[in-house]
PDB file of C-alpha atoms and ligand atoms in Angstrom:
ATOM      1  CA  MET J   1      52.567  82.418 113.486  1.00 90.00           C
ATOM      2  CA  ASP J   2      55.284  82.725 110.776  1.00 96.00           C
ATOM      3  CA  LEU J   3      58.391  84.474 112.046  1.00 96.00           C
ATOM      4  CA  TRP J   4      59.167  86.281 108.891  1.00 97.00           C
ATOM      5  CA  LYS J   5      55.763  87.480 108.485  1.00 98.00           C
ATOM      6  CA  PHE J   6      55.931  89.030 112.210  1.00 98.00           C
ATOM      7  CA  PHE J   7      59.458  90.517 111.519  1.00 98.00           C
ATOM      8  CA  ASP J   8      57.877  91.954 108.264  1.00 98.00           C
ATOM      9  CA  ILE J   9      54.808  93.542 109.657  1.00 98.00           C
ATOM     10  CA  THR J  10      56.547  94.852 112.970  1.00 98.00           C
ATOM     11  CA  HIS J  11      59.509  96.414 110.737  1.00 98.00           C
ATOM     12  CA  ARG J  12      57.547  97.993 108.033  1.00 97.00           C
ATOM     13  CA  GLU J  13      58.474 101.508 109.406  1.00 97.00           C
ATOM     14  CA  HIS J  14      62.523 100.871 110.067  1.00 97.00           C
ATOM     15  CA  VAL J  15      65.147 102.204 107.965  1.00 96.00           C
ATOM     16  CA  VAL J  16      67.691 100.346 109.824  1.00 96.00           C
ATOM     17  CA  CYS J  17      66.405  97.202 111.320  1.00 97.00           C
ATOM     18  CA  ASN J  18      68.433  97.664 114.383  1.00 97.00           C
ATOM     19  CA  PRO J  19      68.292 100.012 117.466  1.00 97.00           C
ATOM     20  CA  MET J  20      70.941 102.409 115.734  1.00 95.00           C
ATOM     21  CA  SER J  21      69.978 105.803 114.204  1.00 95.00           C
ATOM     22  CA  VAL J  22      70.545 106.245 110.714  1.00 96.00           C
ATOM     23  CA  GLN J  23      72.936 109.193 111.566  1.00 96.00           C
ATOM     24  CA  LYS J  24      75.170 107.007 113.301  1.00 96.00           C
ATOM     25  CA  LEU J  25      75.185 104.639 110.582  1.00 96.00           C
ATOM     26  CA  GLU J  26      76.488 107.303 108.409  1.00 97.00           C
ATOM     27  CA  GLU J  27      79.120 107.700 110.682  1.00 96.00           C
ATOM     28  CA  LEU J  28      80.260 103.858 110.576  1.00 96.00           C
ATOM     29  CA  ILE J  29      79.991 104.204 106.953  1.00 97.00           C
ATOM     30  CA  ALA J  30      82.361 107.346 106.833  1.00 97.00           C
ATOM     31  CA  LEU J  31      85.070 105.611 108.674  1.00 97.00           C
ATOM     32  CA  GLN J  32      85.249 102.491 106.572  1.00 95.00           C
ATOM     33  CA  ARG J  33      86.987 104.374 103.649  1.00 96.00           C
ATOM     34  CA  LEU J  34      86.667 101.512 101.171  1.00 98.00           C
ATOM     35  CA  GLU J  35      88.109 101.491  97.631  1.00 97.00           C
ATOM     36  CA  PRO J  36      85.773 101.196  94.490  1.00 98.00           C
ATOM     37  CA  GLY J  37      85.357  97.320  93.636  1.00 96.00           C
ATOM     38  CA  ASN J  38      85.915  96.125  97.301  1.00 98.00           C
ATOM     39  CA  ARG J  39      83.937  93.169  97.998  1.00 98.00           C
ATOM     40  CA  VAL J  40      81.601  93.385 101.201  1.00 98.00           C
ATOM     41  CA  LEU J  41      79.695  90.345 102.851  1.00 98.00           C
ATOM     42  CA  GLU J  42      76.841  91.144 104.716  1.00 98.00           C
ATOM     43  CA  ILE J  43      74.986  88.389 106.861  1.00 98.00           C
ATOM     44  CA  ALA J  44      71.697  89.140 107.958  1.00 98.00           C
ATOM     45  CA  THR J  45      71.336  92.192 105.847  1.00 98.00           C
ATOM     46  CA  GLY J  46      67.810  92.596 106.636  1.00 98.00           C
ATOM     47  CA  LYS J  47      66.303  95.401 104.227  1.00 98.00           C
ATOM     48  CA  ALA J  48      70.170  95.974 103.080  1.00 98.00           C
ATOM     49  CA  GLU J  49      70.099  99.579 104.050  1.00 98.00           C
ATOM     50  CA  PHE J  50      74.101  99.308 105.155  1.00 98.00           C
ATOM     51  CA  ILE J  51      75.050  97.436 101.975  1.00 98.00           C
ATOM     52  CA  VAL J  52      73.153  99.578  99.666  1.00 98.00           C
ATOM     53  CA  ARG J  53      74.751 102.853 101.302  1.00 98.00           C
ATOM     54  CA  LEU J  54      78.094 101.309 101.161  1.00 98.00           C
ATOM     55  CA  ALA J  55      77.624 100.790  97.209  1.00 98.00           C
ATOM     56  CA  GLU J  56      76.294 104.389  96.953  1.00 98.00           C
ATOM     57  CA  THR J  57      79.119 105.674  98.895  1.00 98.00           C
ATOM     58  CA  TYR J  58      82.042 103.751  97.762  1.00 98.00           C
ATOM     59  CA  GLY J  59      81.196 101.779  94.634  1.00 98.00           C
ATOM     60  CA  ILE J  60      81.645  98.398  96.420  1.00 98.00           C
ATOM     61  CA  GLY J  61      80.020  95.257  95.343  1.00 98.00           C
ATOM     62  CA  GLY J  62      79.309  92.152  97.495  1.00 98.00           C
ATOM     63  CA  VAL J  63      76.700  89.859  98.812  1.00 98.00           C
ATOM     64  CA  GLY J  64      73.825  90.334 101.039  1.00 98.00           C
ATOM     65  CA  VAL J  65      72.383  87.310 102.872  1.00 98.00           C
ATOM     66  CA  ASP J  66      69.297  86.862 104.828  1.00 98.00           C
ATOM     67  CA  LEU J  67      66.928  84.058 105.773  1.00 98.00           C
ATOM     68  CA  SER J  68      63.409  85.922 105.459  1.00 98.00           C
ATOM     69  CA  PRO J  69      62.002  86.004 101.952  1.00 98.00           C
ATOM     70  CA  TYR J  70      60.299  89.518 102.851  1.00 97.00           C
ATOM     71  CA  CYS J  71      63.801  90.813 103.738  1.00 98.00           C
ATOM     72  CA  VAL J  72      65.272  89.293 100.472  1.00 98.00           C
ATOM     73  CA  ALA J  73      62.625  90.831  98.476  1.00 98.00           C
ATOM     74  CA  ASP J  74      62.974  94.250 100.145  1.00 98.00           C
ATOM     75  CA  ALA J  75      66.676  94.223  99.592  1.00 98.00           C
ATOM     76  CA  ARG J  76      66.310  93.399  95.871  1.00 98.00           C
ATOM     77  CA  GLU J  77      63.812  96.066  95.391  1.00 98.00           C
ATOM     78  CA  LYS J  78      66.235  98.281  97.140  1.00 98.00           C
ATOM     79  CA  HIS J  79      68.876  97.755  94.979  1.00 98.00           C
ATOM     80  CA  GLN J  80      67.034  98.103  91.742  1.00 98.00           C
ATOM     81  CA  GLU J  81      65.673 101.500  92.912  1.00 98.00           C
ATOM     82  CA  ARG J  82      68.727 102.967  94.335  1.00 98.00           C
ATOM     83  CA  ILE J  83      71.905 101.483  92.580  1.00 98.00           C
ATOM     84  CA  PRO J  84      71.100  98.805  90.062  1.00 98.00           C
ATOM     85  CA  ASP J  85      74.182  98.871  88.166  1.00 98.00           C
ATOM     86  CA  ALA J  86      76.104  98.049  91.568  1.00 98.00           C
ATOM     87  CA  PRO J  87      77.254  94.507  91.753  1.00 98.00           C
ATOM     88  CA  LEU J  88      75.282  93.282  94.685  1.00 98.00           C
ATOM     89  CA  LYS J  89      73.686  89.919  94.788  1.00 98.00           C
ATOM     90  CA  PHE J  90      71.117  88.898  97.839  1.00 98.00           C
ATOM     91  CA  LEU J  91      70.945  85.413  98.469  1.00 98.00           C
ATOM     92  CA  GLU J  92      67.807  83.868 100.688  1.00 98.00           C
ATOM     93  CA  MET J  93      69.578  81.320 102.729  1.00 98.00           C
ATOM     94  CA  ASP J  94      70.653  80.637 106.268  1.00 98.00           C
ATOM     95  CA  GLY J  95      73.575  82.773 107.151  1.00 98.00           C
ATOM     96  CA  ALA J  96      75.382  79.647 108.606  1.00 98.00           C
ATOM     97  CA  ASP J  97      75.475  77.805 105.581  1.00 98.00           C
ATOM     98  CA  TYR J  98      76.900  80.713 103.400  1.00 98.00           C
ATOM     99  CA  GLU J  99      80.353  80.149 102.460  1.00 97.00           C
ATOM    100  CA  PRO J 100      82.402  82.134 100.165  1.00 96.00           C
ATOM    101  CA  GLU J 101      83.978  81.327  96.923  1.00 93.00           C
ATOM    102  CA  PRO J 102      87.055  79.345  98.225  1.00 90.00           C
ATOM    103  CA  ALA J 103      89.356  82.424  96.996  1.00 91.00           C
ATOM    104  CA  GLU J 104      87.518  85.111  98.091  1.00 94.00           C
ATOM    105  CA  ARG J 105      88.046  87.325 101.028  1.00 96.00           C
ATOM    106  CA  PHE J 106      85.662  90.050 101.827  1.00 98.00           C
ATOM    107  CA  SER J 107      87.148  93.727 102.830  1.00 98.00           C
ATOM    108  CA  LEU J 108      84.389  94.406 105.236  1.00 98.00           C
ATOM    109  CA  VAL J 109      82.048  91.547 106.954  1.00 98.00           C
ATOM    110  CA  ALA J 110      79.181  92.551 109.168  1.00 98.00           C
ATOM    111  CA  CYS J 111      76.558  90.948 110.805  1.00 98.00           C
ATOM    112  CA  ILE J 112      74.445  93.241 112.482  1.00 98.00           C
ATOM    113  CA  GLY J 113      71.907  92.166 115.173  1.00 97.00           C
ATOM    114  CA  ALA J 114      71.588  88.342 114.095  1.00 98.00           C
ATOM    115  CA  SER J 115      74.642  86.772 116.325  1.00 98.00           C
ATOM    116  CA  TRP J 116      72.226  83.685 117.054  1.00 97.00           C
ATOM    117  CA  ILE J 117      73.135  82.408 113.556  1.00 98.00           C
ATOM    118  CA  TYR J 118      76.534  81.495 114.775  1.00 98.00           C
ATOM    119  CA  GLY J 119      76.166  80.910 118.425  1.00 97.00           C
ATOM    120  CA  GLY J 120      76.240  84.098 119.932  1.00 97.00           C
ATOM    121  CA  HIS J 121      79.235  86.877 119.991  1.00 98.00           C
ATOM    122  CA  ARG J 122      82.229  84.966 119.643  1.00 98.00           C
ATOM    123  CA  GLY J 123      81.209  82.568 117.205  1.00 98.00           C
ATOM    124  CA  THR J 124      80.275  85.432 114.957  1.00 98.00           C
ATOM    125  CA  LEU J 125      83.318  87.165 115.232  1.00 98.00           C
ATOM    126  CA  LYS J 126      85.093  83.703 114.610  1.00 98.00           C
ATOM    127  CA  ALA J 127      82.876  83.147 111.519  1.00 98.00           C
ATOM    128  CA  LEU J 128      83.348  86.720 110.449  1.00 98.00           C
ATOM    129  CA  ASN J 129      86.980  86.527 110.655  1.00 97.00           C
ATOM    130  CA  GLY J 130      87.289  83.447 108.476  1.00 97.00           C
ATOM    131  CA  MET J 131      85.710  85.683 105.473  1.00 98.00           C
ATOM    132  CA  ALA J 132      87.601  88.770 106.132  1.00 98.00           C
ATOM    133  CA  ALA J 133      90.655  89.766 104.337  1.00 97.00           C
ATOM    134  CA  ARG J 134      93.817  91.005 105.963  1.00 96.00           C
ATOM    135  CA  GLY J 135      93.396  94.245 107.005  1.00 96.00           C
ATOM    136  CA  GLY J 136      89.666  93.925 106.164  1.00 97.00           C
ATOM    137  CA  TRP J 137      86.759  95.373 108.865  1.00 98.00           C
ATOM    138  CA  ILE J 138      84.441  93.284 110.936  1.00 98.00           C
ATOM    139  CA  VAL J 139      81.386  94.809 111.901  1.00 98.00           C
ATOM    140  CA  VAL J 140      78.748  93.318 114.229  1.00 98.00           C
ATOM    141  CA  GLY J 141      75.630  94.586 116.259  1.00 98.00           C
ATOM    142  CA  GLU J 142      75.224  92.951 119.637  1.00 98.00           C
ATOM    143  CA  PRO J 143      73.219  93.790 122.658  1.00 98.00           C
ATOM    144  CA  TYR J 144      74.975  94.288 126.072  1.00 98.00           C
ATOM    145  CA  TRP J 145      73.765  94.586 129.620  1.00 97.00           C
ATOM    146  CA  ARG J 146      73.551  98.015 131.247  1.00 96.00           C
ATOM    147  CA  GLN J 147      72.958  96.487 134.272  1.00 96.00           C
ATOM    148  CA  GLU J 148      72.230  92.938 136.159  1.00 96.00           C
ATOM    149  CA  PRO J 149      69.120  91.882 134.564  1.00 97.00           C
ATOM    150  CA  PRO J 150      66.745  91.246 136.871  1.00 96.00           C
ATOM    151  CA  PRO J 151      65.176  87.659 136.880  1.00 97.00           C
ATOM    152  CA  ALA J 152      61.622  88.847 135.892  1.00 96.00           C
ATOM    153  CA  TYR J 153      63.053  90.434 132.850  1.00 96.00           C
ATOM    154  CA  LEU J 154      65.148  87.295 131.854  1.00 97.00           C
ATOM    155  CA  GLU J 155      61.629  85.116 132.266  1.00 96.00           C
ATOM    156  CA  ALA J 156      59.739  87.848 130.392  1.00 94.00           C
ATOM    157  CA  ILE J 157      61.693  87.733 127.115  1.00 93.00           C
ATOM    158  CA  GLY J 158      63.090  84.225 127.652  1.00 94.00           C
ATOM    159  CA  GLU J 159      66.538  84.678 127.715  1.00 94.00           C
ATOM    160  CA  ASP J 160      69.782  83.558 129.688  1.00 95.00           C
ATOM    161  CA  ARG J 161      71.749  85.897 131.750  1.00 96.00           C
ATOM    162  CA  ASN J 162      74.885  84.367 129.808  1.00 94.00           C
ATOM    163  CA  ALA J 163      73.125  85.141 126.293  1.00 94.00           C
ATOM    164  CA  TYR J 164      74.893  88.376 126.052  1.00 96.00           C
ATOM    165  CA  GLY J 165      77.834  90.177 127.744  1.00 96.00           C
ATOM    166  CA  THR J 166      78.666  93.656 129.045  1.00 97.00           C
ATOM    167  CA  HIS J 167      79.817  96.352 126.688  1.00 98.00           C
ATOM    168  CA  ASP J 168      83.545  95.638 127.709  1.00 97.00           C
ATOM    169  CA  GLU J 169      83.123  91.553 127.420  1.00 97.00           C
ATOM    170  CA  ASN J 170      81.795  92.176 123.941  1.00 98.00           C
ATOM    171  CA  ALA J 171      84.907  94.368 122.973  1.00 97.00           C
ATOM    172  CA  MET J 172      87.441  91.997 124.758  1.00 96.00           C
ATOM    173  CA  ILE J 173      86.168  89.014 122.995  1.00 97.00           C
ATOM    174  CA  GLY J 174      87.022  90.359 119.946  1.00 97.00           C
ATOM    175  CA  GLN J 175      90.365  91.532 121.091  1.00 94.00           C
ATOM    176  CA  ALA J 176      91.054  87.766 122.332  1.00 96.00           C
ATOM    177  CA  LEU J 177      90.551  86.699 119.045  1.00 96.00           C
ATOM    178  CA  GLY J 178      93.390  88.818 118.108  1.00 96.00           C
ATOM    179  CA  LEU J 179      91.156  91.660 116.331  1.00 97.00           C
ATOM    180  CA  GLU J 180      91.623  95.322 117.065  1.00 97.00           C
ATOM    181  CA  LEU J 181      88.559  97.122 118.152  1.00 97.00           C
ATOM    182  CA  VAL J 182      89.066 100.664 116.264  1.00 97.00           C
ATOM    183  CA  TYR J 183      85.465 101.939 117.079  1.00 97.00           C
ATOM    184  CA  THR J 184      82.060 101.241 118.702  1.00 97.00           C
ATOM    185  CA  LEU J 185      78.822 103.264 118.182  1.00 97.00           C
ATOM    186  CA  VAL J 186      76.538 102.797 121.111  1.00 97.00           C
ATOM    187  CA  SER J 187      72.601 103.535 120.748  1.00 97.00           C
ATOM    188  CA  ASN J 188      70.937 105.984 123.118  1.00 96.00           C
ATOM    189  CA  GLN J 189      67.742 105.947 124.721  1.00 96.00           C
ATOM    190  CA  ASP J 190      66.186 107.893 121.874  1.00 97.00           C
ATOM    191  CA  ASP J 191      67.693 105.147 119.168  1.00 97.00           C
ATOM    192  CA  TRP J 192      66.431 102.485 121.333  1.00 97.00           C
ATOM    193  CA  ASP J 193      62.607 104.193 121.916  1.00 98.00           C
ATOM    194  CA  ARG J 194      62.631 104.851 117.991  1.00 98.00           C
ATOM    195  CA  TYR J 195      63.520 101.148 117.542  1.00 98.00           C
ATOM    196  CA  GLU J 196      61.124  99.527 119.740  1.00 98.00           C
ATOM    197  CA  GLY J 197      58.240 102.313 119.411  1.00 98.00           C
ATOM    198  CA  LEU J 198      58.251 101.762 115.646  1.00 98.00           C
ATOM    199  CA  GLN J 199      57.240  98.377 115.984  1.00 98.00           C
ATOM    200  CA  TRP J 200      54.595  99.221 118.042  1.00 98.00           C
ATOM    201  CA  TYR J 201      53.327 101.759 115.822  1.00 98.00           C
ATOM    202  CA  ALA J 202      53.706  99.477 112.857  1.00 98.00           C
ATOM    203  CA  ALA J 203      51.931  96.422 114.370  1.00 98.00           C
ATOM    204  CA  GLU J 204      49.004  98.521 115.472  1.00 98.00           C
ATOM    205  CA  VAL J 205      48.572 100.159 112.162  1.00 98.00           C
ATOM    206  CA  TRP J 206      48.822  96.889 110.329  1.00 98.00           C
ATOM    207  CA  ALA J 207      46.239  95.299 112.601  1.00 98.00           C
ATOM    208  CA  ASN J 208      43.833  98.432 111.915  1.00 98.00           C
ATOM    209  CA  ASN J 209      44.307  97.795 108.166  1.00 98.00           C
ATOM    210  CA  HIS J 210      43.966  93.912 108.249  1.00 98.00           C
ATOM    211  CA  PRO J 211      41.379  93.215 110.800  1.00 97.00           C
ATOM    212  CA  ASP J 212      40.571  90.136 109.020  1.00 97.00           C
ATOM    213  CA  ASP J 213      43.907  88.531 109.255  1.00 98.00           C
ATOM    214  CA  PRO J 214      44.140  85.388 111.035  1.00 97.00           C
ATOM    215  CA  ASP J 215      47.779  86.462 112.790  1.00 98.00           C
ATOM    216  CA  VAL J 216      46.021  90.005 114.093  1.00 98.00           C
ATOM    217  CA  GLU J 217      45.521  88.640 117.699  1.00 98.00           C
ATOM    218  CA  ASP J 218      48.877  86.913 117.762  1.00 98.00           C
ATOM    219  CA  VAL J 219      50.636  89.776 116.058  1.00 98.00           C
ATOM    220  CA  LEU J 220      49.278  92.289 118.804  1.00 98.00           C
ATOM    221  CA  GLU J 221      49.691  89.756 121.754  1.00 97.00           C
ATOM    222  CA  ARG J 222      53.352  89.361 121.264  1.00 97.00           C
ATOM    223  CA  VAL J 223      54.133  92.900 120.400  1.00 98.00           C
ATOM    224  CA  ARG J 224      51.987  94.434 123.609  1.00 98.00           C
ATOM    225  CA  ARG J 225      53.808  91.893 125.516  1.00 97.00           C
ATOM    226  CA  ASP J 226      57.126  93.118 124.617  1.00 97.00           C
ATOM    227  CA  LYS J 227      56.175  96.721 124.854  1.00 98.00           C
ATOM    228  CA  GLU J 228      55.551  96.160 128.809  1.00 97.00           C
ATOM    229  CA  ALA J 229      59.016  94.216 129.411  1.00 97.00           C
ATOM    230  CA  TYR J 230      60.765  97.188 127.356  1.00 98.00           C
ATOM    231  CA  LEU J 231      58.809  99.511 129.556  1.00 98.00           C
ATOM    232  CA  ARG J 232      59.134  98.053 132.692  1.00 97.00           C
ATOM    233  CA  TRP J 233      62.830  96.409 132.434  1.00 97.00           C
ATOM    234  CA  GLY J 234      64.429  96.437 129.149  1.00 97.00           C
ATOM    235  CA  ARG J 235      64.753 100.319 128.675  1.00 96.00           C
ATOM    236  CA  GLU J 236      66.934 100.337 131.717  1.00 96.00           C
ATOM    237  CA  THR J 237      68.463  97.178 131.411  1.00 97.00           C
ATOM    238  CA  LEU J 238      69.531  96.183 127.737  1.00 97.00           C
ATOM    239  CA  ALA J 239      71.660  98.199 125.656  1.00 97.00           C
ATOM    240  CA  TRP J 240      73.231  98.106 121.870  1.00 98.00           C
ATOM    241  CA  ALA J 241      76.245  98.736 120.184  1.00 98.00           C
ATOM    242  CA  ILE J 242      77.943  98.204 116.784  1.00 98.00           C
ATOM    243  CA  TYR J 243      81.518  97.468 117.211  1.00 98.00           C
ATOM    244  CA  MET J 244      83.972  97.723 114.418  1.00 98.00           C
ATOM    245  CA  PHE J 245      87.052  95.590 114.492  1.00 98.00           C
ATOM    246  CA  ARG J 246      90.027  95.117 111.835  1.00 97.00           C
ATOM    247  CA  LYS J 247      91.618  92.379 111.205  1.00 96.00           C
ATOM    248  CA  SER J 248      95.293  92.259 111.551  1.00 90.00           C
ATOM    249  CA  GLY J 249      97.085  92.979 108.197  1.00 86.00           C
ATOM    250  CA  GLN J 250     100.031  90.621 109.210  1.00 74.00           C
ATOM    251  CA  GLU J 251     100.196  86.872 108.362  1.00 64.00           C
ATOM    252  CA  LYS J 252      99.897  85.011 111.797  1.00 57.00           C
TER     253      LYS J 252
HETATM  254  C1  SAM G   1      67.613  92.342 113.965  1.00 57.31           C
HETATM  255  S1  SAM G   1      67.329  92.061 112.199  1.00 57.31           S
HETATM  256  C2  SAM G   1      68.860  93.180 111.576  1.00 57.31           C
HETATM  257  C3  SAM G   1      68.803  93.187 110.182  1.00 57.31           C
HETATM  258  C4  SAM G   1      69.971  94.324 109.461  1.00 57.31           C
HETATM  259  N1  SAM G   1      71.027  93.580 109.856  1.00 57.31           N
HETATM  260  C5  SAM G   1      69.692  95.516 110.189  1.00 57.31           C
HETATM  261  O1  SAM G   1      70.401  96.136 110.857  1.00 57.31           O
HETATM  262  O2  SAM G   1      69.016  96.632 109.209  1.00 57.31           O
HETATM  263  C6  SAM G   1      67.838  90.679 112.092  1.00 57.31           C
HETATM  264  C7  SAM G   1      67.741  89.822 110.534  1.00 57.31           C
HETATM  265  O3  SAM G   1      68.436  88.371 110.921  1.00 57.31           O
HETATM  266  C8  SAM G   1      67.734  87.854 109.730  1.00 57.31           C
HETATM  267  N2  SAM G   1      67.810  86.331 110.043  1.00 57.31           N
HETATM  268  C9  SAM G   1      67.505  85.635 111.394  1.00 57.31           C
HETATM  269  N3  SAM G   1      67.740  84.362 111.439  1.00 57.31           N
HETATM  270  C10 SAM G   1      68.839  84.326 110.087  1.00 57.31           C
HETATM  271  C11 SAM G   1      69.750  83.214 109.770  1.00 57.31           C
HETATM  272  N4  SAM G   1      69.548  82.226 110.242  1.00 57.31           N
HETATM  273  N5  SAM G   1      70.163  83.732 108.785  1.00 57.31           N
HETATM  274  C12 SAM G   1      70.486  85.027 107.772  1.00 57.31           C
HETATM  275  N6  SAM G   1      69.618  85.592 108.599  1.00 57.31           N
HETATM  276  C13 SAM G   1      68.868  85.458 109.665  1.00 57.31           C
HETATM  277  C14 SAM G   1      66.246  88.433 109.831  1.00 57.31           C
HETATM  278  O4  SAM G   1      65.554  87.787 108.699  1.00 57.31           O
HETATM  279  C15 SAM G   1      66.586  89.854 110.177  1.00 57.31           C
HETATM  280  O5  SAM G   1      66.701  90.468 108.864  1.00 57.31           O
END
């Protein structure tokens, strides 16, 4: 089935589409201390909760990029409903193809929960670094291994052991690129359970309300399989953090 339709169905109940609580996201926003008129770029903006909250808090402008037509429609609607005068633009395109205007460098560049766009965590930090202004923030959300993943779990989720690092490795990759790690937000069990559980809930409600949709069986089969893997292994094995790096203010 269409991947974007699947994501739309399973994330209908989420405010943020990653395993972080809204309270912790607010904490992150408070630390960013942007100025009115600063420009923000968010790759894989999802339903744009982060960039819209940044605009509400600081009066920033910027660009949100996402490949899902459902997400971009939600993002534009949220923009119009909550802060229509903010100079925000939402682009439906592959984040990998996005290039800023030649002279533009952003005060904050984020990619939360979509590092595959740039071939992984290191590639994401490199790409975002190239689009950030000196002294700007680079914010990424990335899974990490809480413990060595059992082979059966890797097989169940179709991932390679090296797809993710440990928390320390995720931090050090940024440091090795010359970025300074200034803060991390780490999801707790409750944050993860909410992120996963809302997908089960949303899928079951949708299936109940759309019994004639040709994708009902596919959606339920996939969500129930993921639920089993999460309960059996994932809950104790895979963790999640948002890393806040600062690009050096000095010319190198
Ligand atoms: C886990 S969600 C995170 C969304 C948002 N950053 C958040 O935290 O609420 C991943 C997002 O990546 C988007 N996405 C996936 N592949 C993409 C690509 N190649 N380019 C841009 N966005 C992409 C999906 O549509 C989805 O909105």
